[in-house]
Short mmCIF file of C-alpha atoms in Angstrom, two decimals:
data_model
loop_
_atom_site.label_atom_id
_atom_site.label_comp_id
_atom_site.label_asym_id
_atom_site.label_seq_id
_atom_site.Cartn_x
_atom_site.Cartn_y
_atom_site.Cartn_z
CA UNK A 29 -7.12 77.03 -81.06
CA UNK A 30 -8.86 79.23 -82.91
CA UNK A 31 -12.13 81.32 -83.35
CA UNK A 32 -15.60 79.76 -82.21
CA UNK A 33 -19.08 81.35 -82.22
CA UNK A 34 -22.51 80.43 -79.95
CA UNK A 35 -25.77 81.29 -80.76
CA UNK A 36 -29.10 81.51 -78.96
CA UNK A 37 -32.29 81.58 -79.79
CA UNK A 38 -33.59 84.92 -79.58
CA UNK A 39 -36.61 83.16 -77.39
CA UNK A 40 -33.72 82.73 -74.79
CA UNK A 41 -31.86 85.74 -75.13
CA UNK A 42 -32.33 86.70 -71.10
CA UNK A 43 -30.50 83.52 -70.79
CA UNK A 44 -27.81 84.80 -73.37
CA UNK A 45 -26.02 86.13 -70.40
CA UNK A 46 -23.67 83.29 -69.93
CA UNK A 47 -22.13 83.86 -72.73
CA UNK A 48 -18.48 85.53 -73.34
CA UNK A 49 -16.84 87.20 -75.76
CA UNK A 50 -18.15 89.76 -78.43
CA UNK A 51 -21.80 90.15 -79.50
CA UNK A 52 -22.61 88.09 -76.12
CA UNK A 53 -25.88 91.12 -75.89
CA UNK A 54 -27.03 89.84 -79.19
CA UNK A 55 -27.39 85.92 -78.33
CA UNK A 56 -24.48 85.94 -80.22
CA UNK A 57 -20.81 85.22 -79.06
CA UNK A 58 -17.62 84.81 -80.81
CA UNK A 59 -14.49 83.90 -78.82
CA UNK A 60 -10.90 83.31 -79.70
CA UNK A 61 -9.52 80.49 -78.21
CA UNK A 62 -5.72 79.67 -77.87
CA UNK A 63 -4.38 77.00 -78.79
CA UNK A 64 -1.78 76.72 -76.01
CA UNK A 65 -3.97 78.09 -73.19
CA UNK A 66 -6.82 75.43 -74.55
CA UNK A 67 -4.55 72.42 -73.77
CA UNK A 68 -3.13 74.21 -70.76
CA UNK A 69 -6.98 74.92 -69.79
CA UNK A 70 -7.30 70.80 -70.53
CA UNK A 71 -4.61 69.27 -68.25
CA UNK A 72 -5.04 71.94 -65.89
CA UNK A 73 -9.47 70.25 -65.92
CA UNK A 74 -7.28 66.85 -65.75
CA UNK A 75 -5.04 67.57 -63.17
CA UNK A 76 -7.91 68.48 -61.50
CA UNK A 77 -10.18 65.17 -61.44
CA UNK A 78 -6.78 63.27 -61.32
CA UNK A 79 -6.83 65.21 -57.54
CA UNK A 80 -10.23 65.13 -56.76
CA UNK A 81 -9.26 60.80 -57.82
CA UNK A 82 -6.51 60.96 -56.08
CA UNK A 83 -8.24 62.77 -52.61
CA UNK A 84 -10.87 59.57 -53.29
CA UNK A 85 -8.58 57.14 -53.91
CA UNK A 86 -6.76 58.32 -50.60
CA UNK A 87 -9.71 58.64 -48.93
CA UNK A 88 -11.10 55.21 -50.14
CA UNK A 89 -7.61 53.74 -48.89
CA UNK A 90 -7.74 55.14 -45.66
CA UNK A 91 -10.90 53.94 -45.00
CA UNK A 92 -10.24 50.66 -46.28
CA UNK A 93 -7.12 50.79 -44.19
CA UNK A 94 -9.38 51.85 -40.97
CA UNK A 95 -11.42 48.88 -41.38
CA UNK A 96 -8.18 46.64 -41.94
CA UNK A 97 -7.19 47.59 -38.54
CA UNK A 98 -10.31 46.92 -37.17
CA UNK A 99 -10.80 43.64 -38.74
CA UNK A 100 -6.99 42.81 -37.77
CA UNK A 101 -7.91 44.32 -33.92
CA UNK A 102 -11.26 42.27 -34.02
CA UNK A 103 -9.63 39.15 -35.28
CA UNK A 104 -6.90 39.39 -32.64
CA UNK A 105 -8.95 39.84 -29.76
CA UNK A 106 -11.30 36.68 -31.28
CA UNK A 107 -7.48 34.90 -31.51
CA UNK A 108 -6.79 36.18 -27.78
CA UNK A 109 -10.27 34.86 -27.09
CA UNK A 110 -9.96 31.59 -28.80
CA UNK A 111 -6.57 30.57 -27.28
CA UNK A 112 -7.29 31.85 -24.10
CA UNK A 113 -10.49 29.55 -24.45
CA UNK A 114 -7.65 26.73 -26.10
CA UNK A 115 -5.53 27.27 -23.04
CA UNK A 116 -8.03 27.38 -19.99
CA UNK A 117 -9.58 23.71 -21.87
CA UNK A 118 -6.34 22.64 -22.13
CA UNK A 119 -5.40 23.72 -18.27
CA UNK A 120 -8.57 22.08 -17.27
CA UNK A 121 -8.19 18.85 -19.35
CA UNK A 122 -4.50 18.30 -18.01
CA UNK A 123 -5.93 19.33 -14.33
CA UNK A 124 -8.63 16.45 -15.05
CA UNK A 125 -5.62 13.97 -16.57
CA UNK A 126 -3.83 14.57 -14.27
CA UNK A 127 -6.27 13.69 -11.56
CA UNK A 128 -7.32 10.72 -13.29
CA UNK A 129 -3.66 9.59 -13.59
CA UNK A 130 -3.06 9.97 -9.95
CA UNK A 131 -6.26 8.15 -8.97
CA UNK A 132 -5.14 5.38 -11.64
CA UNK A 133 -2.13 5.39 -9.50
CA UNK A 134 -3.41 5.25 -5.98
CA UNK A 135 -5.24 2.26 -7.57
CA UNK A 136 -2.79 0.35 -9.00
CA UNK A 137 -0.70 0.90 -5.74
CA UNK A 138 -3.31 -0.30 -3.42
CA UNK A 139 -3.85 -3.28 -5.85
CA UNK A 140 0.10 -4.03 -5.85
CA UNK A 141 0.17 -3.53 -1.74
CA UNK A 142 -2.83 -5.96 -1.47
CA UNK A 143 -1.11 -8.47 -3.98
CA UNK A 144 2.00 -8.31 -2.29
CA UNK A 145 0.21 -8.71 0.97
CA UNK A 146 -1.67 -11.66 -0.24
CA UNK A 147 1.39 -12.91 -1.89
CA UNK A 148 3.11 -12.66 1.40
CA UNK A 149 0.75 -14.76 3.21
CA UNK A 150 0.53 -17.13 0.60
CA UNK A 151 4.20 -17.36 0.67
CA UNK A 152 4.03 -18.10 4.78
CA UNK A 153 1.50 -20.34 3.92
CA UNK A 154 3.48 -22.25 1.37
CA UNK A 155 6.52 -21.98 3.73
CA UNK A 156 4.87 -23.35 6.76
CA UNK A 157 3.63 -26.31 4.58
CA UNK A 158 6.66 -27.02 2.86
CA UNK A 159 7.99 -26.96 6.31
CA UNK A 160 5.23 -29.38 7.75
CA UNK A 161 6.16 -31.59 4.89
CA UNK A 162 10.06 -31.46 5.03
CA UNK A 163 8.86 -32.57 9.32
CA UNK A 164 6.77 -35.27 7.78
CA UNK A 165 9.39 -36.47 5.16
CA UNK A 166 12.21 -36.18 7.94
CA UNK A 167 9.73 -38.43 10.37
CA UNK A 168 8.88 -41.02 7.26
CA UNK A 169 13.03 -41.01 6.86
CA UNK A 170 13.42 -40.87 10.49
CA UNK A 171 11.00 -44.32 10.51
CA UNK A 172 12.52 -45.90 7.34
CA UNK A 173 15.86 -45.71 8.73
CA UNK A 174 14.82 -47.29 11.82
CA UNK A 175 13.06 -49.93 10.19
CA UNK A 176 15.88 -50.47 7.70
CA UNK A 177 18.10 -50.84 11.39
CA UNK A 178 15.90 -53.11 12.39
CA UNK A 179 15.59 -55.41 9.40
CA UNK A 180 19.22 -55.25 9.05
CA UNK A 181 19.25 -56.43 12.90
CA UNK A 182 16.86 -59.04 12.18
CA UNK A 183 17.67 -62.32 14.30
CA UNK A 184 15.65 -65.56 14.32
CA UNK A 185 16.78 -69.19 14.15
CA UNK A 186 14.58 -72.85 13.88
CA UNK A 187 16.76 -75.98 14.86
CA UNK A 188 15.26 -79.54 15.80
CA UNK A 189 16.55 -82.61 17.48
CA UNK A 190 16.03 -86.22 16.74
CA UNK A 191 18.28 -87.95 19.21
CA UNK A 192 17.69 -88.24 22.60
CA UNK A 193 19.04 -85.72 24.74
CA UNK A 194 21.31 -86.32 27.73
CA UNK A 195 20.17 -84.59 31.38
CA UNK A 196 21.60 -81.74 32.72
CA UNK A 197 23.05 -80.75 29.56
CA UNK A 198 22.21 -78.30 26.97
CA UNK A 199 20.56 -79.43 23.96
CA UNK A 200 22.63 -78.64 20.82
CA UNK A 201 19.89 -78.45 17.91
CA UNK A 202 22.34 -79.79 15.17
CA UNK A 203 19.50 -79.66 12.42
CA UNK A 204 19.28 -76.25 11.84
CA UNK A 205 16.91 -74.93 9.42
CA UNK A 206 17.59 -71.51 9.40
CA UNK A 207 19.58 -68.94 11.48
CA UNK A 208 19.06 -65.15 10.37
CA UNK A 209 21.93 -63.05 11.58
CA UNK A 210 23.79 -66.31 13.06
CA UNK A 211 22.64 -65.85 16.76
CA UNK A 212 22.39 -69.45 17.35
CA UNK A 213 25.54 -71.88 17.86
CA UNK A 214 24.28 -75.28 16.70
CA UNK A 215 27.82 -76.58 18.51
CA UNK A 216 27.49 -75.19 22.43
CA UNK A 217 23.15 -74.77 21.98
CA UNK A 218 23.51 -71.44 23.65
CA UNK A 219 22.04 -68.22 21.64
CA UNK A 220 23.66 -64.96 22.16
CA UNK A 221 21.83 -61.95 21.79
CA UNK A 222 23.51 -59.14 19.59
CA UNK A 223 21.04 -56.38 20.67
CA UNK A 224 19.32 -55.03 23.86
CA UNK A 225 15.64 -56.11 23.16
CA UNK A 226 12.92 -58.94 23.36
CA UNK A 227 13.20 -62.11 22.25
CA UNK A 228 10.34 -64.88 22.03
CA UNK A 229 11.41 -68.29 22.28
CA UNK A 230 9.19 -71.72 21.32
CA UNK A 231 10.51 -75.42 22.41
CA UNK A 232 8.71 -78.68 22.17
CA UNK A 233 9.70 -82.29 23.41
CA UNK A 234 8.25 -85.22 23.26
CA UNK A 235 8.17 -88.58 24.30
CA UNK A 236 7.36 -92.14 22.59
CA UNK A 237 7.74 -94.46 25.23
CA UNK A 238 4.40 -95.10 27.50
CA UNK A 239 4.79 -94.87 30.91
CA UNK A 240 8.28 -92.19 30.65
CA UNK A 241 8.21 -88.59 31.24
CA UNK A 242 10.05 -86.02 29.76
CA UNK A 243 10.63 -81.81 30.44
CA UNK A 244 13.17 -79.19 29.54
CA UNK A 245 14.14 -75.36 31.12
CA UNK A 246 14.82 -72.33 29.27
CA UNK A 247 18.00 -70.43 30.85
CA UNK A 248 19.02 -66.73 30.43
CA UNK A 249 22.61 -66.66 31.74
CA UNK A 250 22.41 -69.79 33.35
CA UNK A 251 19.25 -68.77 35.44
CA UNK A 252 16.23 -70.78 34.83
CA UNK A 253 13.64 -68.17 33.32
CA UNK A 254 10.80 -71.10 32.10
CA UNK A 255 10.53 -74.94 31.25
CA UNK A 256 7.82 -77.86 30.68
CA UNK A 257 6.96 -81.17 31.68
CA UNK A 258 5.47 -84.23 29.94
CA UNK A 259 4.57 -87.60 30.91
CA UNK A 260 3.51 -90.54 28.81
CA UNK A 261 0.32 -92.67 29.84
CA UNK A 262 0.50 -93.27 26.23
CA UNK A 263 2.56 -92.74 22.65
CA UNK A 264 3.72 -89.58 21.27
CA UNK A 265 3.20 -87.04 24.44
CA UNK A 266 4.36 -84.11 23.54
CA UNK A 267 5.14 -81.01 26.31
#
């Protein structure tokens, strides 16, 4: 507080008017300033740009807070956008997998089908060979067992005679040589067939004397079925 005096040039006394207090008509002006009402005066000016801050501030915060929310609406309409995008790709991408996956499908089931089918003839195949073969192997057993019968049925004899023979009589051929399956009785002369069949027989006689004749008969159950004849002119004649 206390007193405090302005002066103006007297040049610019019209503009002298501004001033307050006493002798303000002679470019001169005195005034008597409180103390109290000075300070008051003061926070009051304060107060006052703290407001008109304050009203900025607030108005400074609104704004920014305007443009917040249309950033934050912008940016959540470009999210909306982008996962919309996100989700129609991804609806189209599982659309096209899952295509793909059923044609990959369709595929490897008509392959499978056509193996099996294939498979299935080459099974019948395999089965109507190993069949064929099992008829061949049975026939080749079939054969083997027959000729095994037969070889185990085997007959043949040789005999010879050195003395000479009487007539009307049969010939026992006491030097036997061999007799497979003992057909032959080198005792009576008579063979006996053991199985239904064909038999092939070969006799030869002889004579020494000149001038004699000799012959002998084959008989099947004592009917005459061949026989031969000899006579001598010579030696050694044989029939």
């Amino acid at each position: 507080g206390g007193n405090y005096t302005c002066r103006v040039p007297s040049q610019s006394r019209d503009t002298g008017a501004c001033l307050r207090g006493s002798g303000a008509g002679q470019g001169e002006a005195t005034l008597h300033v409180d103390k109290v009402e000075a300070r008051f005066l003061l926070l009051e000016k304060e107060n006052a740009v703290l407001k008109d801050r304050l009203q900025q501030e607030t108005i400074n915060r609104m704004q920014l807070e305007e443009e917040l929310s249309k950033n934050n609406a912008s940016l959540s309409k470009a999210t909306q956008n982008v996962i919309q995008q996100l989700e129609t790709q991804l609806s189209q991408y599982n659309a096209s997998l899952s295509k793909e996956t059923r044609d990959i499908k369709h595929q490897l089931e008509t392959q499978l089908s056509q193996t099996n089918a294939n498979f299935s003839k080459e099974t019948q195949a395999l089965r109507q060979t190993t069949t064929n073969l099992n008829n061949v192997v049975n026939d080749q057993q079939t054969r083997i067992g027959k000729l095994e019968t037969r070889s185990q049925r085997q007959v043949a004899f040789h005999a010879r005679y050195f003395d000479t023979p009487r007539s009307s009589v049969a010939v026992s051929f006491s030097g036997v040589t061999y007799n497979e399956g003992g057909s032959y009785s080198h005792t009576t002369g008579y063979f006996t067939a053991p199985h239904p069949g064909v038999y092939y027989f070969i006799a030869k006689a002889g004579v020494s004397v000149k001038d004699t004749s000799a012959s002998h008969d084959l008989y099947v159950d004592d009917t005459q079925i061949d026989g031969a004849y000899t006579h001598s002119d010579s030696y050694h004649e044989f029939a």
